[in-house]
PDB file of C-alpha atoms in Angstrom:
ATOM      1  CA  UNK A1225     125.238 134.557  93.729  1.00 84.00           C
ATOM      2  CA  UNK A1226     122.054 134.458  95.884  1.00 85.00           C
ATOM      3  CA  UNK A1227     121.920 133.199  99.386  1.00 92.00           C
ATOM      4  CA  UNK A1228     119.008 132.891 102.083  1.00 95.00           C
ATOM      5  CA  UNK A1229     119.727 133.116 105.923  1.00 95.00           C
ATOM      6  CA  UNK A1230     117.425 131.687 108.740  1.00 96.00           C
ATOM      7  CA  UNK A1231     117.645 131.720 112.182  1.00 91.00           C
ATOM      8  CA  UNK A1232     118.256 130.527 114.706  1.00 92.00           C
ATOM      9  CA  UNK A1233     118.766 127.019 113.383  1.00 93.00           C
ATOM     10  CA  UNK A1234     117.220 125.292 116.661  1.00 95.00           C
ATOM     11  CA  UNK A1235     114.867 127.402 119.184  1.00 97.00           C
ATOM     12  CA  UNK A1236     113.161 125.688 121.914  1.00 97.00           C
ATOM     13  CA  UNK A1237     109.936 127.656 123.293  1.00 97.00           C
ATOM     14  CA  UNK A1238     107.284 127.337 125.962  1.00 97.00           C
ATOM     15  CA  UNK A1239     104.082 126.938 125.520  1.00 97.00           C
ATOM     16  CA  UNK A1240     102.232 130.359 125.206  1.00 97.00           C
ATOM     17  CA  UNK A1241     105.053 131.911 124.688  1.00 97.00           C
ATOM     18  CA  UNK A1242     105.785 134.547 121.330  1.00 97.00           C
ATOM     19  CA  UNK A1243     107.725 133.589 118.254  1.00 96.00           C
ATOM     20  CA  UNK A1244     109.933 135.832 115.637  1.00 96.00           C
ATOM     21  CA  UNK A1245     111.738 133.710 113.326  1.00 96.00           C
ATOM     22  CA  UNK A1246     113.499 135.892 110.527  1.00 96.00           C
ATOM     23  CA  UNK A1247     114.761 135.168 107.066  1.00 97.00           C
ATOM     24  CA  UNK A1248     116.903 136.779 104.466  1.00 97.00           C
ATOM     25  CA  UNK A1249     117.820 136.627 100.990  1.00 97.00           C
ATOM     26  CA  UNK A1250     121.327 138.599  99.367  1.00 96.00           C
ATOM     27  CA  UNK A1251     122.521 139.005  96.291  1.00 94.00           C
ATOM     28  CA  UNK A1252     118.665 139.302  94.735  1.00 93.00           C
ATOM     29  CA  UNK A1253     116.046 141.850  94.730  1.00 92.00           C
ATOM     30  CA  UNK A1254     112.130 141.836  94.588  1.00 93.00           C
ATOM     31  CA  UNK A1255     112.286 138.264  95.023  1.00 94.00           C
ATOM     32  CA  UNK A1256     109.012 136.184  96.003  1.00 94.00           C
ATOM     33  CA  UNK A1257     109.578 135.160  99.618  1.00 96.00           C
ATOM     34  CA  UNK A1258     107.744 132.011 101.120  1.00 95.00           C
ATOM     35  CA  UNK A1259     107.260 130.061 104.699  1.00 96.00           C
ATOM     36  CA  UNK A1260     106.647 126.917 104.895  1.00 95.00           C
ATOM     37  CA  UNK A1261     106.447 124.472 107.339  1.00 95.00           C
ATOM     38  CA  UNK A1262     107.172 120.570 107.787  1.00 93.00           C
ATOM     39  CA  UNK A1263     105.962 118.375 110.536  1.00 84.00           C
ATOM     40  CA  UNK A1264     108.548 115.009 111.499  1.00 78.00           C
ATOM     41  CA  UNK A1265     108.915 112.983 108.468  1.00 75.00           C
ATOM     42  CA  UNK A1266     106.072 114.592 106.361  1.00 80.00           C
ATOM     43  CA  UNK A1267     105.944 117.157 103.993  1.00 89.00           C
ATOM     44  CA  UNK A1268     105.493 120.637 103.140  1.00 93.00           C
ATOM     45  CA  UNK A1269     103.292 122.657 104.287  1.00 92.00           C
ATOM     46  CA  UNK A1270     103.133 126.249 102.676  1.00 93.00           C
ATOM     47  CA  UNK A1271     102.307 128.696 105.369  1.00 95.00           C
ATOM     48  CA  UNK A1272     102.706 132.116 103.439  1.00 95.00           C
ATOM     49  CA  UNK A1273     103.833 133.412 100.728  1.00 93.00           C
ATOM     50  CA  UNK A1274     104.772 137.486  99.323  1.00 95.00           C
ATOM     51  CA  UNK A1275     105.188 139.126  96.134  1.00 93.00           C
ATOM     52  CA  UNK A1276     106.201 142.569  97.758  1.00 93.00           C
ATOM     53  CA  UNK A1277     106.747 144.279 100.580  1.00 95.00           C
ATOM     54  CA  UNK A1278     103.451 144.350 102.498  1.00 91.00           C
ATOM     55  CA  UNK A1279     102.129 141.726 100.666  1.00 93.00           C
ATOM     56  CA  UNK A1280     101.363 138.707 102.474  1.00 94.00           C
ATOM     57  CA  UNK A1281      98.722 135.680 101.345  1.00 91.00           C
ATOM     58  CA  UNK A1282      98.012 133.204 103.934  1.00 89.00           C
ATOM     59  CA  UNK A1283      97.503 129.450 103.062  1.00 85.00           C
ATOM     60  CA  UNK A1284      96.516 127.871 105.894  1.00 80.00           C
ATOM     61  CA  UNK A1285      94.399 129.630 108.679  1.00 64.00           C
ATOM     62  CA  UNK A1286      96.359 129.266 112.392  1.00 78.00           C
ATOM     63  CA  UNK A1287      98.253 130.766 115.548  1.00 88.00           C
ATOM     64  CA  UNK A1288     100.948 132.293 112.794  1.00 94.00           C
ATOM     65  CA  UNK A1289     101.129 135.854 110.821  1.00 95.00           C
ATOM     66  CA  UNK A1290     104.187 136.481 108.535  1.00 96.00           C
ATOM     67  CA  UNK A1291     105.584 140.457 107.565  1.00 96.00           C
ATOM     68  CA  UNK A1292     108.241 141.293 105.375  1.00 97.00           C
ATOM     69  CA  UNK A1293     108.661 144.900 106.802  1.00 95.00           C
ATOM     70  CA  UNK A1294     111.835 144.804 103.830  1.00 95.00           C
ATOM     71  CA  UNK A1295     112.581 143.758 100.233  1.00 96.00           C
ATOM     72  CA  UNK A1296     114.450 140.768 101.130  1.00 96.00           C
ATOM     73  CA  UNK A1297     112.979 140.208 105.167  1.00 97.00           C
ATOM     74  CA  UNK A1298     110.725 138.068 105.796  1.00 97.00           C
ATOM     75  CA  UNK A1299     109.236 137.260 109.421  1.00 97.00           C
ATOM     76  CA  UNK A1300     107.436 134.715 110.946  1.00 97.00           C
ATOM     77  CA  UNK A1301     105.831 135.448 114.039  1.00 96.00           C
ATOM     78  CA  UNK A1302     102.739 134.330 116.868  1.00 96.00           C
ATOM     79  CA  UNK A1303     101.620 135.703 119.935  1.00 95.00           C
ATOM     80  CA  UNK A1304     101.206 132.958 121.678  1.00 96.00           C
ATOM     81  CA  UNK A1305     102.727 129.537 120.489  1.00 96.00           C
ATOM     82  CA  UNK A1306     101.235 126.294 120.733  1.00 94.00           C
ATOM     83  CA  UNK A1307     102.175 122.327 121.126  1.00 94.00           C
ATOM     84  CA  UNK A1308     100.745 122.227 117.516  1.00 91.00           C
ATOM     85  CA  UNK A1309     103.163 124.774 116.100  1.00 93.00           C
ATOM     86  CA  UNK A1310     106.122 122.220 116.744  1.00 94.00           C
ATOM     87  CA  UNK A1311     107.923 121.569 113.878  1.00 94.00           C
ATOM     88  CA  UNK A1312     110.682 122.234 110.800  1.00 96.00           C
ATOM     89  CA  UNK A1313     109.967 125.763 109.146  1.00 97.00           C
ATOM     90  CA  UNK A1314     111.384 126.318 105.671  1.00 97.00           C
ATOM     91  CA  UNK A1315     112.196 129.749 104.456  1.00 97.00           C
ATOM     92  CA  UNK A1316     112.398 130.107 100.400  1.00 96.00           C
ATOM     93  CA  UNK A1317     112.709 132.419  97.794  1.00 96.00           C
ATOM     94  CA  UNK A1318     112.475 132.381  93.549  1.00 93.00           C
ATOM     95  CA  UNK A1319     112.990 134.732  91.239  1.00 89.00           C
ATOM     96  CA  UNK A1320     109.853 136.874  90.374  1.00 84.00           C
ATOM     97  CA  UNK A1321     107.678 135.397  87.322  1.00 72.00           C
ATOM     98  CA  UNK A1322     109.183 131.899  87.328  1.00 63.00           C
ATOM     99  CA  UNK A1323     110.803 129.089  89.311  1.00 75.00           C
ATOM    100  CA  UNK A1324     112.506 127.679  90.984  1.00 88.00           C
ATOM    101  CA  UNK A1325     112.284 128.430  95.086  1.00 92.00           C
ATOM    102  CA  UNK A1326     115.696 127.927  96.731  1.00 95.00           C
ATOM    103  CA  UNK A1327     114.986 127.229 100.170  1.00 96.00           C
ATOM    104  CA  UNK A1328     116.878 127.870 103.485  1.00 96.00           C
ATOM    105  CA  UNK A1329     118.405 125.485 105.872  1.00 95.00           C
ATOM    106  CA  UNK A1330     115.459 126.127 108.656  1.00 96.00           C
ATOM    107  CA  UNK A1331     114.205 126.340 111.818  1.00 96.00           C
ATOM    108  CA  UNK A1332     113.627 123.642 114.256  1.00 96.00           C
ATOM    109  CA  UNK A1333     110.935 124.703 116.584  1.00 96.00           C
ATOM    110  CA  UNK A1334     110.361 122.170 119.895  1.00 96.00           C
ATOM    111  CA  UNK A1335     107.311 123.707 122.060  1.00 96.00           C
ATOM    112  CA  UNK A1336     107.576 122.911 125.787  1.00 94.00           C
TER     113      UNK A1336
ATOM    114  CA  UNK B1290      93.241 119.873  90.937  1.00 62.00           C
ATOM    115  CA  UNK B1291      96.159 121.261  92.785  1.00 73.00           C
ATOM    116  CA  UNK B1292      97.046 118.661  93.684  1.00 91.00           C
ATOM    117  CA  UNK B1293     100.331 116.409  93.142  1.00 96.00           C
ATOM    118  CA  UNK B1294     100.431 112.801  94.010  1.00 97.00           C
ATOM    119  CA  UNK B1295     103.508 111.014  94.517  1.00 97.00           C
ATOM    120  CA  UNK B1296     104.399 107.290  94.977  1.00 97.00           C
ATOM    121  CA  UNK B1297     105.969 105.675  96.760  1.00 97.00           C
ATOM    122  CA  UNK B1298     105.779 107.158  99.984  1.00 96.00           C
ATOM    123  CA  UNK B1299     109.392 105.283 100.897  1.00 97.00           C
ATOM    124  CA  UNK B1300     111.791 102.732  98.769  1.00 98.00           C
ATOM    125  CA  UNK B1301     114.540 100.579  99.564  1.00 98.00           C
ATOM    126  CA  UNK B1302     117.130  99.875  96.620  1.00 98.00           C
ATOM    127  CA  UNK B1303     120.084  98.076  96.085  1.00 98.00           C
ATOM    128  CA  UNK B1304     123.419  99.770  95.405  1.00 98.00           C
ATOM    129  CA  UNK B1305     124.123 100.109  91.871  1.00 98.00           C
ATOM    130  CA  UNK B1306     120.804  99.536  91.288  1.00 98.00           C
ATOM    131  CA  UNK B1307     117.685 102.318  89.898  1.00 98.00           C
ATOM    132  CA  UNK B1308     115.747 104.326  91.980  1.00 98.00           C
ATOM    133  CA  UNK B1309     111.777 105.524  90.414  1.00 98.00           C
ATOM    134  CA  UNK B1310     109.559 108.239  91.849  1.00 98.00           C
ATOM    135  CA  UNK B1311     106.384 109.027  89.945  1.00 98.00           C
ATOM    136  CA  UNK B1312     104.235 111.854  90.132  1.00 98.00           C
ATOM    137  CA  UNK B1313     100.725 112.833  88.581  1.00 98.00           C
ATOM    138  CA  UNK B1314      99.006 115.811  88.501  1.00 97.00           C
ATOM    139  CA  UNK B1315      95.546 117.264  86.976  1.00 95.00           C
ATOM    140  CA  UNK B1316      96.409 120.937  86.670  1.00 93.00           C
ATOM    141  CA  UNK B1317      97.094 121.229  82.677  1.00 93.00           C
ATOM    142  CA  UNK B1318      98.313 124.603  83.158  1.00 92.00           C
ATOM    143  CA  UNK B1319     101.232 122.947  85.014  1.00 93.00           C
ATOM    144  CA  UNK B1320     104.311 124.324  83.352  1.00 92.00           C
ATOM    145  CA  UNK B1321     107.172 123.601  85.489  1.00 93.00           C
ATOM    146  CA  UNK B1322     107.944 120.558  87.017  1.00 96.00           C
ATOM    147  CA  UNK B1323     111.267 120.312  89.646  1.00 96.00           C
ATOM    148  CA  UNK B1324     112.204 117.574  91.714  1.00 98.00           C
ATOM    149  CA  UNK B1325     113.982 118.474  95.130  1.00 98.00           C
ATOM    150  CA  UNK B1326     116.412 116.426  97.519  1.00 98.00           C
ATOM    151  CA  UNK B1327     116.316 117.143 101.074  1.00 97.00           C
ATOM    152  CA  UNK B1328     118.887 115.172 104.060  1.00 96.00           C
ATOM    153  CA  UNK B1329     117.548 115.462 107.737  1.00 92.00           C
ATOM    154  CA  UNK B1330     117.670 118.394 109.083  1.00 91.00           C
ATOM    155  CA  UNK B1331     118.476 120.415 105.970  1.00 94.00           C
ATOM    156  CA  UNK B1332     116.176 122.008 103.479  1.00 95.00           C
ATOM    157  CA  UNK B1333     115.120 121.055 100.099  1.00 97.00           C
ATOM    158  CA  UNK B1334     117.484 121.438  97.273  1.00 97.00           C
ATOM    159  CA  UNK B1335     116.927 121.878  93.949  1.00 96.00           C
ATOM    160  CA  UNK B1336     117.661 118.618  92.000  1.00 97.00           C
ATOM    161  CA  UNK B1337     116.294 118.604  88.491  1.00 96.00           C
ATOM    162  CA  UNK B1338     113.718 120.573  86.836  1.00 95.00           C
ATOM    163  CA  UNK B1339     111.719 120.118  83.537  1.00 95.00           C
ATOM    164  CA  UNK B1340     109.258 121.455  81.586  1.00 92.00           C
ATOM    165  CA  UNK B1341     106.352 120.128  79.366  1.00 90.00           C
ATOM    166  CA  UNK B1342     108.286 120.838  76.025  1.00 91.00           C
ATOM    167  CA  UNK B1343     110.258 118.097  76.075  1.00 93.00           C
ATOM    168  CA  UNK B1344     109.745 114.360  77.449  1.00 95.00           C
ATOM    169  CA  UNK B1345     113.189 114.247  79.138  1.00 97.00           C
ATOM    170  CA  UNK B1346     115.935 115.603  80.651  1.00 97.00           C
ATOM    171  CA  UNK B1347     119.092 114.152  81.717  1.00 97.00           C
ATOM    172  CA  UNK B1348     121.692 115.190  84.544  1.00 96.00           C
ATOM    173  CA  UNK B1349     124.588 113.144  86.047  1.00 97.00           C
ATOM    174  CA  UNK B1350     122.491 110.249  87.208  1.00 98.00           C
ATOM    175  CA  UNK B1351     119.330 111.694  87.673  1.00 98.00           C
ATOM    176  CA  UNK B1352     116.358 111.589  84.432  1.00 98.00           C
ATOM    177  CA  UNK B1353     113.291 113.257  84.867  1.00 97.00           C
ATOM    178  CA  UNK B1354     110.941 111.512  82.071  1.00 97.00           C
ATOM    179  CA  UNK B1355     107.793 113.135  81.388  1.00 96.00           C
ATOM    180  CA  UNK B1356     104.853 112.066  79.901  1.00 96.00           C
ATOM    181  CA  UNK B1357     101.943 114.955  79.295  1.00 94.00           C
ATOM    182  CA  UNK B1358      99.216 112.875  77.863  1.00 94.00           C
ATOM    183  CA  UNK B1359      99.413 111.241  80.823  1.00 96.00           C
ATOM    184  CA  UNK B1360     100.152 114.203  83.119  1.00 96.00           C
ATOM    185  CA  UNK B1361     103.378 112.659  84.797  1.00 97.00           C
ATOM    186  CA  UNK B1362     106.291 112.646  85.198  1.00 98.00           C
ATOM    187  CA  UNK B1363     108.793 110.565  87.269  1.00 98.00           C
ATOM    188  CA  UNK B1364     112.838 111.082  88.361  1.00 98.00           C
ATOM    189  CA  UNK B1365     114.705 108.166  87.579  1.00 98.00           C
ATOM    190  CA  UNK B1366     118.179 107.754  89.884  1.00 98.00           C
ATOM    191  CA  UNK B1367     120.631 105.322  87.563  1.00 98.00           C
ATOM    192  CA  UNK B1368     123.415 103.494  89.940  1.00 98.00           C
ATOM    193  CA  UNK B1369     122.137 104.764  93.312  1.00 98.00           C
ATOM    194  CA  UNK B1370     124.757 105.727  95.516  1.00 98.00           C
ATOM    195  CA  UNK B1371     123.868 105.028  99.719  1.00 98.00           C
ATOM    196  CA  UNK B1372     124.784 109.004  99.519  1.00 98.00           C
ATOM    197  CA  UNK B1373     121.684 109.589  97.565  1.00 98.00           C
ATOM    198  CA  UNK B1374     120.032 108.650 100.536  1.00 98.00           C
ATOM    199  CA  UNK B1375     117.162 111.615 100.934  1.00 97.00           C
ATOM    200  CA  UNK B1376     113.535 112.440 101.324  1.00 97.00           C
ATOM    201  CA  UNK B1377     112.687 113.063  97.395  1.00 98.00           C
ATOM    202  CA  UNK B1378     110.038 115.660  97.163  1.00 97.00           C
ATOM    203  CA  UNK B1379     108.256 116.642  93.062  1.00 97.00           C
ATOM    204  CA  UNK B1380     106.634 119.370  92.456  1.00 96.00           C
ATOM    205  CA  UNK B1381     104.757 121.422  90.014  1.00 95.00           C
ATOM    206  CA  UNK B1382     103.551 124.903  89.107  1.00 92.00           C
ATOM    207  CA  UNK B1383     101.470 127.012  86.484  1.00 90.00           C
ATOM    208  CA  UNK B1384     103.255 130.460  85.298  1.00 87.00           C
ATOM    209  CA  UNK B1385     103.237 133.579  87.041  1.00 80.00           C
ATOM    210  CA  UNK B1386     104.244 134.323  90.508  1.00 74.00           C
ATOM    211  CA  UNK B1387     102.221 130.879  91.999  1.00 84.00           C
ATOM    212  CA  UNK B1388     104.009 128.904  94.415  1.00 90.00           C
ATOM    213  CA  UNK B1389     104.745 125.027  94.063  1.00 92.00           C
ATOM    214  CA  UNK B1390     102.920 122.500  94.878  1.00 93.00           C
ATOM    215  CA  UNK B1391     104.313 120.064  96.500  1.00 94.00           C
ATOM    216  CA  UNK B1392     103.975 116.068  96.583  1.00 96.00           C
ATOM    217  CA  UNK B1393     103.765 114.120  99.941  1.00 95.00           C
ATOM    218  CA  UNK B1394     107.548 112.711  99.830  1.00 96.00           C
ATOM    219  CA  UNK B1395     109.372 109.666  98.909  1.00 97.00           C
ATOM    220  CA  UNK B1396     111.721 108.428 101.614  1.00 97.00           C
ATOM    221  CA  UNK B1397     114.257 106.760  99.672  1.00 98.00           C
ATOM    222  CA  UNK B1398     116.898 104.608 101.477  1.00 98.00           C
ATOM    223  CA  UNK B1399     120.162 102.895  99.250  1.00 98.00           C
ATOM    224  CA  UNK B1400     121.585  99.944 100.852  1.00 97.00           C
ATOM    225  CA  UNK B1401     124.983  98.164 100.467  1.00 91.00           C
TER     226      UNK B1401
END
């Protein structure tokens, strides 16, 4: 069966400070990989998502950049975080050509 | 016309009693319509899913009734349980290798 990993599960982070949040699927390959990201009783935001290795497409213009340096690896990452970049970030993956995403058990980002 | 608009944004029902989240969408080449759960702190999981070739699908206690004239399609929770609990999220999207989109979230509290 197919599981996804993410950690850590909690990460606190100063202001200004880089990011490298990491996410991994087993038991599939080629799978479509996505980021997402959900602010304190909202909902979800998609950040990124990839088709293949090396292939990234952005959603939403900010402070983030995603890689996925490996079939079933992808990264989140900034330079230089922000207050704004608080918040829950969702890891998923699906199968390739259909649904449905399975996500991860995510991140919980607090900026200082 | 990506979009996916849910209501309500939170409910409050009775034990025993039946839960309704609608969604509508304007994207006709919509082909896949899941419904995820998601308890604080965890990610989404995968709940039910349908798609447009038939009007309804049943599992356990959860219906998914779908109307494409109309282009919605609501999850129905029969007897709700104070375990069911959840943000509620629906979602929707067109063949290929397209991610979901997302509705806004239905906070749905059962009380005793």
């Amino acid at each position: 069966s197919q599981t996804i990993h993410q950690w850590p599960a909690t990460l606190v982070q100063p202001v200004g400070s880089p990011l490298s949040l990491e996410c991994t699927v087993e038991g599939t390959s080629n799978p479509n990989l996505y980021w997402y990201r959900q602010a304190a009783g909202r909902g979800l935001q998609l950040l990124f998502y990839s088709v293949g290795i090396g292939q990234i497409s952005s959603e939403v213009p900010q402070n983030l950049s995603a890689s996925r340096p490996q079939d079933r690896q992808f990264i989140l990452s900034s330079k230089k975080l922000l207050l704004s970049d608080s918040g829950f970030y969702l890891c998923a993956w699906s199968p390739k050509g259909y649904q449905p995403q399975h996500f991860g058990d995510g991140t919980r980002l607090s900026i200082l | 016309q990506q979009q996916v608009k849910q209501s309500p944004q939170s409910l409050i029902v009775q034990k025993g009693g039946i839960s309704i989240i609608n969604c509508a969408y304007e994207n006709t080449a919509f082909d896949y319509f899941p419904w995820y759960q998601q308890f604080p702190g965890k990610g989404p999981a995968l709940l039910i899913a349908i798609r447009p070739d038939v009007s309804e699908k049943k599992e356990g206690r959860f219906t998914i009734s779908f109307n494409k004239s109309a282009k919605q399609f609501s999850l129905h929770i029969m007897d709700s349980q104070p375990g069911d609990s959840a943000t509620y999220f629906c979602a929707a999207s067109s063949p290929g290798n397209t991610p979901l989109v997302f509705g806004k979230g239905t906070r749905l509290s059962v009380i005793a």
